[in-house]
Amino acid sequence: MTVSIIVIGDELLIGQVTDTNSGWIARHIAPYGWEVNDVQTVSDKADDIRRAIDRAFERSRVVLTTGGLGPTKDDITKAVLRDYFGGEMITDPAVTENIHAIFNRRGIKMNPLTEAQAVVPSSCRVIQNRVGTAPIMWFERTDGRVLVSMPGVPFETSTMMEEAVFPALRERFPSDVHIEHAVLMVTDYTESALAMKIADWEEALPDYLHLAYLPKPGLIRLRLDGHHADATFIKEEVRREIAALKAILGPAVLADSDLTPAEILLKECRERGLTVATAESCTGGNIAHELTLIPGASDVVNGGVVSYSNKVKSDVLGVKMEDIESYGAVSIPVVRQMAEGAQRVTSSDVAVATSGIAGPGGGTAEKPVGTVCICARYGDRELYETARFNGSRERIINSATTRALILAAKLIREEI
């Protein structure tokens, strides 16, 4: 199945907003064997939108658009689609009811502009947007080609794509090819080093199996996709090859499912009945933030201390001031004491601590920007290291967060 994506909005073309919808859609439909032919970004101008639709239908059976469905005058996608597919504008009572329900839940007073979003072309089939007020519209041509118009808000697009749009598309365009995929989360390798490590295994893969490398700082997601008419056969083939890959990589495999480092650490702690705490300086609470983003984290996470100043490191966590003066706040002796202090003040089994230089200033020749000392502590056992991260302040903080979570998960596993 071929798909074209059209992303609509002046704000995207001037760099005011970054398009994340097209990347999300492409990543989530690829495992099912669907191919994105092209992605077009166009302005909120009727002629530009119409030309983009024409081009997309020349290349693909399915066209997905995002954006231009808001209640203001610059959002013209709905009117363009009415002109393109025909029909008249009508008020859909179900959409009106959905909008009122959403506003009531949020405790917001309804206004006429928002209520007007219930007006849709009669030529479309409406898919209710459970998490927003702009309805999703499904248009179908006489030749069977389909256009689905979705909101530009990434949360709304991703939620409704998974819940309703993609299942409807798969039902409309069924395939006789069964698709199976599996994921490994791998650490301690660069992408090139990992490719070299598994080169012989990857070279021997049959044509119906394909491996994708999806790297991010500190972690590489390996996804094995299988396509075959025989569902039982391809499921067993993927299982067998993933088992072989895990044997090659050993402890470098953090998880055999698509989990974030925070989810991996919570899973490891939960399986052993452990609690965790954080002591953060340069990461400023980001580790605790990543952990508590996950529903149900309260049964594992006890709390955390953002010890940005040396006084808090000393007064709250018990770091010896003479060690701060001797070794510096960014040092292994300091983060070891921070982790131990976090265990003590929160009564936790596991603690992670960070202290570093996130930049853009503050670095020295000995400790340049991007230097981060990390310690993970479980009971009285520790893993600690001094890492060097590159990039912006935000990237350094995120990289240090990922590494700290990984060290804690690895430390716990060593107990097995």
mmCIF file of C-alpha atoms in Angstrom:
data_model
loop_
_atom_site.group_PDB
_atom_site.id
_atom_site.type_symbol
_atom_site.label_atom_id
_atom_site.label_comp_id
_atom_site.label_asym_id
_atom_site.label_seq_id
_atom_site.Cartn_x
_atom_site.Cartn_y
_atom_site.Cartn_z
ATOM 1 C CA MET A 1 0.000 0.000 0.000
ATOM 2 C CA THR A 2 1.315 3.442 -0.937
ATOM 3 C CA VAL A 3 0.568 6.543 1.126
ATOM 4 C CA SER A 4 1.125 10.255 0.566
ATOM 5 C CA ILE A 5 1.137 12.763 3.419
ATOM 6 C CA ILE A 6 0.203 16.438 3.113
ATOM 7 C CA VAL A 7 1.027 18.718 6.028
ATOM 8 C CA ILE A 8 -0.875 21.998 5.862
ATOM 9 C CA GLY A 9 -0.071 25.293 7.558
ATOM 10 C CA ASP A 10 1.735 28.591 7.018
ATOM 11 C CA GLU A 11 3.299 28.216 10.471
ATOM 12 C CA LEU A 12 5.196 25.145 9.241
ATOM 13 C CA LEU A 13 6.677 26.916 6.234
ATOM 14 C CA ILE A 14 8.015 29.861 8.257
ATOM 15 C CA GLY A 15 9.532 27.607 10.913
ATOM 16 C CA GLN A 16 7.194 28.727 13.683
ATOM 17 C CA VAL A 17 6.074 25.124 14.241
ATOM 18 C CA THR A 18 7.954 21.920 13.456
ATOM 19 C CA ASP A 19 6.143 19.141 11.613
ATOM 20 C CA THR A 20 6.186 15.980 13.739
ATOM 21 C CA ASN A 21 3.014 14.426 12.329
ATOM 22 C CA SER A 22 4.486 13.091 9.081
ATOM 23 C CA GLY A 23 7.375 11.381 10.865
ATOM 24 C CA TRP A 24 5.046 9.822 13.431
ATOM 25 C CA ILE A 25 2.701 8.534 10.730
ATOM 26 C CA ALA A 26 5.548 7.095 8.642
ATOM 27 C CA ARG A 27 7.085 5.307 11.648
ATOM 28 C CA HIS A 28 3.804 3.764 12.732
ATOM 29 C CA ILE A 29 2.586 2.507 9.367
ATOM 30 C CA ALA A 30 5.923 1.140 8.128
ATOM 31 C CA PRO A 31 5.840 -2.029 10.276
ATOM 32 C CA TYR A 32 2.640 -3.010 8.459
ATOM 33 C CA GLY A 33 4.307 -2.902 5.075
ATOM 34 C CA TRP A 34 2.807 0.415 3.971
ATOM 35 C CA GLU A 35 5.113 2.769 2.105
ATOM 36 C CA VAL A 36 5.114 6.573 2.284
ATOM 37 C CA ASN A 37 5.704 7.820 -1.258
ATOM 38 C CA ASP A 38 6.086 11.478 -0.421
ATOM 39 C CA VAL A 39 5.486 14.185 2.170
ATOM 40 C CA GLN A 40 4.363 17.643 1.052
ATOM 41 C CA THR A 41 4.245 20.729 3.261
ATOM 42 C CA VAL A 42 1.933 23.401 1.881
ATOM 43 C CA SER A 43 0.570 26.792 2.892
ATOM 44 C CA ASP A 44 -2.973 27.668 3.937
ATOM 45 C CA LYS A 45 -3.817 28.609 0.347
ATOM 46 C CA ALA A 46 -6.562 26.866 -1.580
ATOM 47 C CA ASP A 47 -4.621 26.458 -4.835
ATOM 48 C CA ASP A 48 -1.590 25.030 -3.029
ATOM 49 C CA ILE A 49 -3.721 22.496 -1.170
ATOM 50 C CA ARG A 50 -5.561 21.433 -4.340
ATOM 51 C CA ARG A 51 -2.312 20.971 -6.281
ATOM 52 C CA ALA A 52 -0.854 18.939 -3.439
ATOM 53 C CA ILE A 53 -3.905 16.645 -3.404
ATOM 54 C CA ASP A 54 -3.728 16.147 -7.173
ATOM 55 C CA ARG A 55 -0.042 15.229 -6.955
ATOM 56 C CA ALA A 56 -0.628 12.895 -4.024
ATOM 57 C CA PHE A 57 -3.441 11.002 -5.747
ATOM 58 C CA GLU A 58 -1.226 10.520 -8.813
ATOM 59 C CA ARG A 59 1.206 8.567 -6.635
ATOM 60 C CA SER A 60 -0.817 6.911 -3.876
ATOM 61 C CA ARG A 61 -4.050 5.121 -3.085
ATOM 62 C CA VAL A 62 -4.253 6.777 0.330
ATOM 63 C CA VAL A 63 -3.662 10.458 1.106
ATOM 64 C CA LEU A 64 -3.389 11.635 4.709
ATOM 65 C CA THR A 65 -3.596 15.346 5.473
ATOM 66 C CA THR A 66 -2.968 17.100 8.783
ATOM 67 C CA GLY A 67 -3.714 20.697 9.703
ATOM 68 C CA GLY A 68 -5.948 23.531 8.630
ATOM 69 C CA LEU A 69 -9.035 22.323 10.506
ATOM 70 C CA GLY A 70 -9.154 24.923 13.273
ATOM 71 C CA PRO A 71 -11.984 27.388 13.890
ATOM 72 C CA THR A 72 -10.216 30.538 12.622
ATOM 73 C CA LYS A 73 -10.389 32.125 9.153
ATOM 74 C CA ASP A 74 -6.901 30.980 8.139
ATOM 75 C CA ASP A 75 -7.928 27.314 8.472
ATOM 76 C CA ILE A 76 -9.425 26.605 5.051
ATOM 77 C CA THR A 77 -8.761 22.898 4.553
ATOM 78 C CA LYS A 78 -12.380 21.902 5.159
ATOM 79 C CA ALA A 79 -13.700 24.299 2.523
ATOM 80 C CA VAL A 80 -11.070 23.216 0.001
ATOM 81 C CA LEU A 81 -11.994 19.564 0.506
ATOM 82 C CA ARG A 82 -15.699 20.383 0.062
ATOM 83 C CA ASP A 83 -14.915 22.042 -3.280
ATOM 84 C CA TYR A 84 -12.585 19.194 -4.299
ATOM 85 C CA PHE A 85 -14.913 16.297 -3.475
ATOM 86 C CA GLY A 86 -18.251 18.069 -3.968
ATOM 87 C CA GLY A 87 -21.303 18.211 -1.721
ATOM 88 C CA GLU A 88 -22.475 20.942 0.607
ATOM 89 C CA MET A 89 -21.612 22.051 4.120
ATOM 90 C CA ILE A 90 -23.914 20.536 6.743
ATOM 91 C CA THR A 91 -23.999 20.473 10.523
ATOM 92 C CA ASP A 92 -23.245 17.024 11.918
ATOM 93 C CA PRO A 93 -25.196 16.527 15.188
ATOM 94 C CA ALA A 94 -22.761 13.881 16.432
ATOM 95 C CA VAL A 95 -19.837 16.278 16.038
ATOM 96 C CA THR A 96 -21.789 18.994 17.870
ATOM 97 C CA GLU A 97 -22.438 16.585 20.721
ATOM 98 C CA ASN A 98 -18.757 15.587 20.825
ATOM 99 C CA ILE A 99 -17.603 19.219 20.961
ATOM 100 C CA HIS A 100 -20.006 20.027 23.792
ATOM 101 C CA ALA A 101 -18.876 16.958 25.733
ATOM 102 C CA ILE A 102 -15.202 17.941 25.399
ATOM 103 C CA PHE A 103 -15.859 21.523 26.520
ATOM 104 C CA ASN A 104 -17.944 20.329 29.465
ATOM 105 C CA ARG A 105 -15.147 18.006 30.586
ATOM 106 C CA ARG A 106 -12.670 20.887 30.426
ATOM 107 C CA GLY A 107 -15.014 23.327 32.151
ATOM 108 C CA ILE A 108 -14.732 25.806 29.254
ATOM 109 C CA LYS A 109 -17.568 27.911 27.892
ATOM 110 C CA MET A 110 -18.552 27.139 24.309
ATOM 111 C CA ASN A 111 -18.205 29.864 21.679
ATOM 112 C CA PRO A 112 -19.733 30.094 18.160
ATOM 113 C CA LEU A 113 -16.411 29.629 16.342
ATOM 114 C CA THR A 114 -15.733 26.305 18.019
ATOM 115 C CA GLU A 115 -19.302 25.130 17.582
ATOM 116 C CA ALA A 116 -18.950 25.853 13.841
ATOM 117 C CA GLN A 117 -16.411 23.025 13.642
ATOM 118 C CA ALA A 118 -19.408 20.686 13.553
ATOM 119 C CA VAL A 119 -20.078 21.940 10.005
ATOM 120 C CA VAL A 120 -18.591 19.412 7.579
ATOM 121 C CA PRO A 121 -18.850 18.560 3.854
ATOM 122 C CA SER A 122 -21.705 16.195 3.050
ATOM 123 C CA SER A 123 -19.288 14.247 0.825
ATOM 124 C CA CYS A 124 -17.257 12.975 3.778
ATOM 125 C CA ARG A 125 -17.676 10.291 6.408
ATOM 126 C CA VAL A 126 -16.943 11.719 9.833
ATOM 127 C CA ILE A 127 -14.702 9.931 12.335
ATOM 128 C CA GLN A 128 -15.262 11.423 15.762
ATOM 129 C CA ASN A 129 -12.190 13.036 17.313
ATOM 130 C CA ARG A 130 -12.289 11.764 20.878
ATOM 131 C CA VAL A 131 -9.535 14.096 22.067
ATOM 132 C CA GLY A 132 -10.274 17.288 20.129
ATOM 133 C CA THR A 133 -12.977 19.407 18.560
ATOM 134 C CA ALA A 134 -11.941 19.200 14.890
ATOM 135 C CA PRO A 135 -13.623 16.158 13.283
ATOM 136 C CA ILE A 136 -11.646 13.719 11.177
ATOM 137 C CA MET A 137 -13.043 13.498 7.640
ATOM 138 C CA TRP A 138 -12.847 10.483 5.332
ATOM 139 C CA PHE A 139 -13.320 11.159 1.595
ATOM 140 C CA GLU A 140 -13.431 8.444 -1.065
ATOM 141 C CA ARG A 141 -13.188 8.870 -4.837
ATOM 142 C CA THR A 142 -15.084 6.762 -7.359
ATOM 143 C CA ASP A 143 -11.843 4.957 -8.202
ATOM 144 C CA GLY A 144 -11.515 3.817 -4.568
ATOM 145 C CA ARG A 145 -8.712 6.178 -3.580
ATOM 146 C CA VAL A 146 -9.115 7.666 -0.113
ATOM 147 C CA LEU A 147 -8.183 10.947 1.554
ATOM 148 C CA VAL A 148 -8.355 11.281 5.337
ATOM 149 C CA SER A 149 -8.146 14.783 6.786
ATOM 150 C CA MET A 150 -6.871 14.993 10.373
ATOM 151 C CA PRO A 151 -6.126 17.818 12.826
ATOM 152 C CA GLY A 152 -2.676 19.373 12.982
ATOM 153 C CA VAL A 153 -2.344 18.988 16.765
ATOM 154 C CA PRO A 154 0.175 16.117 17.113
ATOM 155 C CA PHE A 155 -1.494 14.567 20.161
ATOM 156 C CA GLU A 156 -4.861 14.467 18.414
ATOM 157 C CA THR A 157 -3.393 13.071 15.194
ATOM 158 C CA SER A 158 -1.359 10.316 16.873
ATOM 159 C CA THR A 159 -4.156 9.283 19.232
ATOM 160 C CA MET A 160 -6.883 9.078 16.609
ATOM 161 C CA MET A 161 -4.576 7.596 13.961
ATOM 162 C CA GLU A 162 -3.902 4.642 16.245
ATOM 163 C CA GLU A 163 -7.428 4.307 17.614
ATOM 164 C CA ALA A 164 -9.556 4.820 14.517
ATOM 165 C CA VAL A 165 -7.944 5.959 11.283
ATOM 166 C CA PHE A 166 -5.351 3.268 10.725
ATOM 167 C CA PRO A 167 -7.690 0.389 11.702
ATOM 168 C CA ALA A 168 -10.276 1.776 9.246
ATOM 169 C CA LEU A 169 -7.679 2.011 6.478
ATOM 170 C CA ARG A 170 -6.501 -1.543 7.067
ATOM 171 C CA GLU A 171 -10.107 -2.744 6.884
ATOM 172 C CA ARG A 172 -10.680 -0.777 3.676
ATOM 173 C CA PHE A 173 -7.437 -1.998 2.092
ATOM 174 C CA PRO A 174 -6.884 -5.532 3.416
ATOM 175 C CA SER A 175 -3.693 -7.385 2.551
ATOM 176 C CA ASP A 176 -3.016 -11.092 2.099
ATOM 177 C CA VAL A 177 0.491 -10.570 3.459
ATOM 178 C CA HIS A 178 0.918 -11.162 7.175
ATOM 179 C CA ILE A 179 3.306 -8.778 8.908
ATOM 180 C CA GLU A 180 5.202 -9.644 12.059
ATOM 181 C CA HIS A 181 7.727 -7.489 13.846
ATOM 182 C CA ALA A 182 9.869 -7.543 16.976
ATOM 183 C CA VAL A 183 12.023 -4.959 18.726
ATOM 184 C CA LEU A 184 15.221 -5.015 20.758
ATOM 185 C CA MET A 185 16.473 -1.996 22.721
ATOM 186 C CA VAL A 186 20.286 -2.067 22.633
ATOM 187 C CA THR A 187 22.882 -0.013 24.505
ATOM 188 C CA ASP A 188 26.697 0.178 24.781
ATOM 189 C CA TYR A 189 27.179 0.291 20.986
ATOM 190 C CA THR A 190 27.428 3.028 18.406
ATOM 191 C CA GLU A 191 25.327 2.377 15.315
ATOM 192 C CA SER A 192 28.372 1.464 13.212
ATOM 193 C CA ALA A 193 29.856 -0.785 15.901
ATOM 194 C CA LEU A 194 26.533 -2.558 16.284
ATOM 195 C CA ALA A 195 26.276 -3.083 12.522
ATOM 196 C CA MET A 196 29.729 -4.655 12.520
ATOM 197 C CA LYS A 197 28.881 -6.858 15.507
ATOM 198 C CA ILE A 198 25.823 -8.386 13.849
ATOM 199 C CA ALA A 199 26.981 -8.197 10.200
ATOM 200 C CA ASP A 200 27.126 -11.964 9.632
ATOM 201 C CA TRP A 201 23.709 -12.502 11.202
ATOM 202 C CA GLU A 202 22.163 -9.642 9.197
ATOM 203 C CA GLU A 203 23.751 -10.780 5.931
ATOM 204 C CA ALA A 204 22.174 -14.223 6.366
ATOM 205 C CA LEU A 205 18.616 -12.870 6.759
ATOM 206 C CA PRO A 206 16.175 -14.166 4.110
ATOM 207 C CA ASP A 207 14.398 -11.723 1.801
ATOM 208 C CA TYR A 208 11.197 -11.803 3.828
ATOM 209 C CA LEU A 209 12.968 -10.370 6.901
ATOM 210 C CA HIS A 210 14.342 -6.845 7.196
ATOM 211 C CA LEU A 211 16.252 -5.151 10.036
ATOM 212 C CA ALA A 212 15.973 -1.410 10.748
ATOM 213 C CA TYR A 213 18.337 0.616 12.944
ATOM 214 C CA LEU A 214 16.595 3.423 14.826
ATOM 215 C CA PRO A 215 19.233 5.178 16.959
ATOM 216 C CA LYS A 216 18.849 7.843 19.595
ATOM 217 C CA PRO A 217 21.429 9.142 22.092
ATOM 218 C CA GLY A 218 22.581 6.270 24.286
ATOM 219 C CA LEU A 219 20.228 3.688 22.805
ATOM 220 C CA ILE A 220 19.554 1.914 19.521
ATOM 221 C CA ARG A 221 16.184 0.425 18.669
ATOM 222 C CA LEU A 222 16.509 -2.607 16.394
ATOM 223 C CA ARG A 223 13.276 -3.550 14.645
ATOM 224 C CA LEU A 224 12.969 -6.806 12.735
ATOM 225 C CA ASP A 225 10.089 -6.848 10.244
ATOM 226 C CA GLY A 226 8.797 -9.986 8.559
ATOM 227 C CA HIS A 227 6.387 -10.225 5.597
ATOM 228 C CA HIS A 228 4.910 -13.504 4.403
ATOM 229 C CA ALA A 229 1.600 -15.016 3.314
ATOM 230 C CA ASP A 230 1.893 -17.731 5.975
ATOM 231 C CA ALA A 231 1.212 -16.118 9.351
ATOM 232 C CA THR A 232 2.425 -19.049 11.441
ATOM 233 C CA PHE A 233 5.638 -19.343 9.435
ATOM 234 C CA ILE A 234 6.619 -15.675 9.638
ATOM 235 C CA LYS A 235 5.824 -15.453 13.345
ATOM 236 C CA GLU A 236 8.158 -18.368 14.063
ATOM 237 C CA GLU A 237 10.869 -16.981 11.774
ATOM 238 C CA VAL A 238 10.855 -13.609 13.540
ATOM 239 C CA ARG A 239 10.903 -15.301 16.945
ATOM 240 C CA ARG A 240 13.832 -17.526 15.956
ATOM 241 C CA GLU A 241 15.929 -14.723 14.484
ATOM 242 C CA ILE A 242 15.312 -12.373 17.411
ATOM 243 C CA ALA A 243 16.410 -15.121 19.807
ATOM 244 C CA ALA A 244 19.608 -15.542 17.776
ATOM 245 C CA LEU A 245 20.217 -11.784 17.806
ATOM 246 C CA LYS A 246 19.734 -11.601 21.574
ATOM 247 C CA ALA A 247 22.287 -14.378 22.010
ATOM 248 C CA ILE A 248 24.831 -12.424 19.950
ATOM 249 C CA LEU A 249 24.324 -9.153 21.835
ATOM 250 C CA GLY A 250 23.970 -10.571 25.340
ATOM 251 C CA PRO A 251 23.672 -7.986 28.143
ATOM 252 C CA ALA A 252 23.686 -5.106 25.651
ATOM 253 C CA VAL A 253 19.977 -5.884 25.090
ATOM 254 C CA LEU A 254 18.094 -3.767 27.612
ATOM 255 C CA ALA A 255 14.612 -4.875 26.534
ATOM 256 C CA ASP A 256 12.950 -7.098 23.967
ATOM 257 C CA SER A 257 10.011 -4.741 23.506
ATOM 258 C CA ASP A 258 9.665 -1.097 22.516
ATOM 259 C CA LEU A 259 10.260 0.597 25.873
ATOM 260 C CA THR A 260 11.886 3.870 26.891
ATOM 261 C CA PRO A 261 14.805 3.771 29.363
ATOM 262 C CA ALA A 262 12.452 5.042 32.066
ATOM 263 C CA GLU A 263 9.955 2.264 31.318
ATOM 264 C CA ILE A 264 12.767 -0.298 31.401
ATOM 265 C CA LEU A 265 13.955 0.872 34.821
ATOM 266 C CA LEU A 266 10.426 0.899 36.241
ATOM 267 C CA LYS A 267 9.838 -2.600 34.884
ATOM 268 C CA GLU A 268 13.060 -3.909 36.432
ATOM 269 C CA CYS A 269 12.192 -2.335 39.796
ATOM 270 C CA ARG A 270 8.571 -3.458 39.759
ATOM 271 C CA GLU A 271 9.465 -7.078 39.016
ATOM 272 C CA ARG A 272 11.712 -7.113 42.105
ATOM 273 C CA GLY A 273 9.541 -4.996 44.389
ATOM 274 C CA LEU A 274 12.111 -2.175 44.488
ATOM 275 C CA THR A 275 11.680 1.573 44.946
ATOM 276 C CA VAL A 276 13.745 4.279 43.251
ATOM 277 C CA ALA A 277 14.760 7.879 43.932
ATOM 278 C CA THR A 278 16.758 10.544 42.114
ATOM 279 C CA ALA A 279 19.384 13.098 43.096
ATOM 280 C CA GLU A 280 19.899 15.548 40.251
ATOM 281 C CA SER A 281 22.060 18.563 39.655
ATOM 282 C CA CYS A 282 22.651 19.251 35.935
ATOM 283 C CA THR A 283 19.577 17.266 34.829
ATOM 284 C CA GLY A 284 17.387 19.464 37.035
ATOM 285 C CA GLY A 285 14.675 16.899 37.764
ATOM 286 C CA ASN A 286 14.502 15.506 34.228
ATOM 287 C CA ILE A 287 15.148 11.932 35.363
ATOM 288 C CA ALA A 288 12.271 12.124 37.837
ATOM 289 C CA HIS A 289 10.163 13.751 35.123
ATOM 290 C CA GLU A 290 10.798 10.879 32.682
ATOM 291 C CA LEU A 291 9.939 8.309 35.343
ATOM 292 C CA THR A 292 6.745 9.996 36.544
ATOM 293 C CA LEU A 293 5.465 10.538 32.996
ATOM 294 C CA ILE A 294 4.691 6.814 33.015
ATOM 295 C CA PRO A 295 1.281 5.814 34.412
ATOM 296 C CA GLY A 296 1.594 3.746 37.582
ATOM 297 C CA ALA A 297 5.064 5.074 38.452
ATOM 298 C CA SER A 298 3.923 5.852 41.996
ATOM 299 C CA ASP A 299 4.361 2.231 43.077
ATOM 300 C CA VAL A 300 8.097 2.474 42.281
ATOM 301 C CA VAL A 301 9.175 6.128 42.489
ATOM 302 C CA ASN A 302 9.564 7.433 46.042
ATOM 303 C CA GLY A 303 10.811 10.915 45.211
ATOM 304 C CA GLY A 304 13.795 12.989 44.273
ATOM 305 C CA VAL A 305 16.036 15.887 45.186
ATOM 306 C CA VAL A 306 17.080 18.608 42.721
ATOM 307 C CA SER A 307 20.348 19.566 44.411
ATOM 308 C CA TYR A 308 21.405 22.316 42.045
ATOM 309 C CA SER A 309 23.440 24.169 44.636
ATOM 310 C CA ASN A 310 26.352 22.796 46.621
ATOM 311 C CA LYS A 311 24.545 23.813 49.828
ATOM 312 C CA VAL A 312 21.614 21.521 49.018
ATOM 313 C CA LYS A 313 24.000 18.735 48.058
ATOM 314 C CA SER A 314 25.573 19.079 51.480
ATOM 315 C CA ASP A 315 22.618 19.983 53.726
ATOM 316 C CA VAL A 316 20.008 17.651 52.206
ATOM 317 C CA LEU A 317 21.970 14.783 50.685
ATOM 318 C CA GLY A 318 24.906 14.756 53.089
ATOM 319 C CA VAL A 319 27.668 15.316 50.538
ATOM 320 C CA LYS A 320 30.848 16.324 52.349
ATOM 321 C CA MET A 321 31.653 19.951 51.602
ATOM 322 C CA GLU A 322 35.363 19.180 51.732
ATOM 323 C CA ASP A 323 34.894 16.665 48.900
ATOM 324 C CA ILE A 324 33.063 19.270 46.821
ATOM 325 C CA GLU A 325 35.939 21.676 47.425
ATOM 326 C CA SER A 326 38.601 19.035 46.718
ATOM 327 C CA TYR A 327 37.127 17.258 43.709
ATOM 328 C CA GLY A 328 34.541 19.748 42.430
ATOM 329 C CA ALA A 329 30.771 19.367 42.261
ATOM 330 C CA VAL A 330 31.189 17.514 38.963
ATOM 331 C CA SER A 331 33.055 14.485 40.250
ATOM 332 C CA ILE A 332 32.562 10.823 41.001
ATOM 333 C CA PRO A 333 33.006 11.195 44.789
ATOM 334 C CA VAL A 334 30.205 13.772 44.829
ATOM 335 C CA VAL A 335 27.652 11.826 42.742
ATOM 336 C CA ARG A 336 28.329 8.679 44.777
ATOM 337 C CA GLN A 337 27.418 10.576 47.943
ATOM 338 C CA MET A 338 24.419 12.157 46.208
ATOM 339 C CA ALA A 339 23.058 8.719 45.283
ATOM 340 C CA GLU A 340 23.613 7.394 48.793
ATOM 341 C CA GLY A 341 21.917 10.480 50.232
ATOM 342 C CA ALA A 342 18.916 10.054 47.948
ATOM 343 C CA GLN A 343 18.524 6.472 49.144
ATOM 344 C CA ARG A 344 18.681 7.599 52.739
ATOM 345 C CA VAL A 345 16.343 10.604 52.685
ATOM 346 C CA THR A 346 13.688 8.801 50.590
ATOM 347 C CA SER A 347 14.124 5.289 52.057
ATOM 348 C CA SER A 348 14.589 3.881 48.537
ATOM 349 C CA ASP A 349 16.286 0.717 47.308
ATOM 350 C CA VAL A 350 17.693 2.290 44.146
ATOM 351 C CA ALA A 351 18.969 5.793 43.446
ATOM 352 C CA VAL A 352 20.455 7.613 40.464
ATOM 353 C CA ALA A 353 22.500 10.801 40.691
ATOM 354 C CA THR A 354 23.907 13.269 38.155
ATOM 355 C CA SER A 355 26.197 16.275 38.336
ATOM 356 C CA GLY A 356 27.629 17.912 35.249
ATOM 357 C CA ILE A 357 28.121 20.894 32.973
ATOM 358 C CA ALA A 358 25.189 21.278 30.577
ATOM 359 C CA GLY A 359 26.466 24.532 29.059
ATOM 360 C CA PRO A 360 26.681 26.577 27.040
ATOM 361 C CA GLY A 361 29.156 28.055 29.554
ATOM 362 C CA GLY A 362 30.910 26.768 32.643
ATOM 363 C CA GLY A 363 33.286 24.297 31.035
ATOM 364 C CA THR A 364 37.022 24.074 31.557
ATOM 365 C CA ALA A 365 39.866 22.326 29.750
ATOM 366 C CA GLU A 366 39.706 19.539 32.320
ATOM 367 C CA LYS A 367 35.915 19.393 32.472
ATOM 368 C CA PRO A 368 34.479 20.717 29.199
ATOM 369 C CA VAL A 369 30.814 21.394 28.540
ATOM 370 C CA GLY A 370 29.019 18.057 28.280
ATOM 371 C CA THR A 371 30.943 16.424 31.126
ATOM 372 C CA VAL A 372 28.498 14.589 33.394
ATOM 373 C CA CYS A 373 29.248 12.333 36.355
ATOM 374 C CA ILE A 374 26.578 9.683 36.929
ATOM 375 C CA CYS A 375 26.074 7.165 39.721
ATOM 376 C CA ALA A 376 23.456 4.431 40.076
ATOM 377 C CA ARG A 377 23.185 2.767 43.494
ATOM 378 C CA TYR A 378 21.263 -0.373 44.494
ATOM 379 C CA GLY A 379 21.657 -1.325 48.123
ATOM 380 C CA ASP A 380 25.350 -0.723 48.672
ATOM 381 C CA ARG A 381 26.332 -1.673 45.104
ATOM 382 C CA GLU A 382 27.172 1.031 42.576
ATOM 383 C CA LEU A 383 27.798 1.732 38.936
ATOM 384 C CA TYR A 384 29.331 5.101 38.140
ATOM 385 C CA GLU A 385 31.036 6.820 35.252
ATOM 386 C CA THR A 386 32.110 10.167 33.844
ATOM 387 C CA ALA A 387 30.478 10.694 30.458
ATOM 388 C CA ARG A 388 31.048 13.245 27.706
ATOM 389 C CA PHE A 389 27.980 14.361 25.773
ATOM 390 C CA ASN A 390 27.771 16.674 22.759
ATOM 391 C CA GLY A 391 25.201 19.140 21.505
ATOM 392 C CA SER A 392 22.936 21.786 22.977
ATOM 393 C CA ARG A 393 22.132 22.203 26.654
ATOM 394 C CA GLU A 394 18.839 20.350 26.143
ATOM 395 C CA ARG A 395 20.546 17.484 24.301
ATOM 396 C CA ILE A 396 23.178 17.104 27.015
ATOM 397 C CA ILE A 397 20.500 16.997 29.724
ATOM 398 C CA ASN A 398 18.471 14.422 27.791
ATOM 399 C CA SER A 399 21.544 12.305 27.039
ATOM 400 C CA ALA A 400 22.583 12.325 30.695
ATOM 401 C CA THR A 401 19.043 11.385 31.715
ATOM 402 C CA THR A 402 19.007 8.425 29.327
ATOM 403 C CA ARG A 403 22.416 7.212 30.466
ATOM 404 C CA ALA A 404 21.513 7.461 34.156
ATOM 405 C CA LEU A 405 18.351 5.402 33.643
ATOM 406 C CA ILE A 406 20.296 2.802 31.653
ATOM 407 C CA LEU A 407 23.008 2.506 34.323
ATOM 408 C CA ALA A 408 20.373 1.937 37.012
ATOM 409 C CA ALA A 409 18.628 -0.752 34.968
ATOM 410 C CA LYS A 410 21.937 -2.496 34.228
ATOM 411 C CA LEU A 411 22.947 -2.393 37.905
ATOM 412 C CA ILE A 412 19.706 -4.032 38.986
ATOM 413 C CA ARG A 413 20.091 -6.771 36.380
ATOM 414 C CA GLU A 414 23.540 -7.658 37.668
ATOM 415 C CA GLU A 415 21.777 -8.891 40.808
ATOM 416 C CA ILE A 416 20.132 -11.733 38.866
#
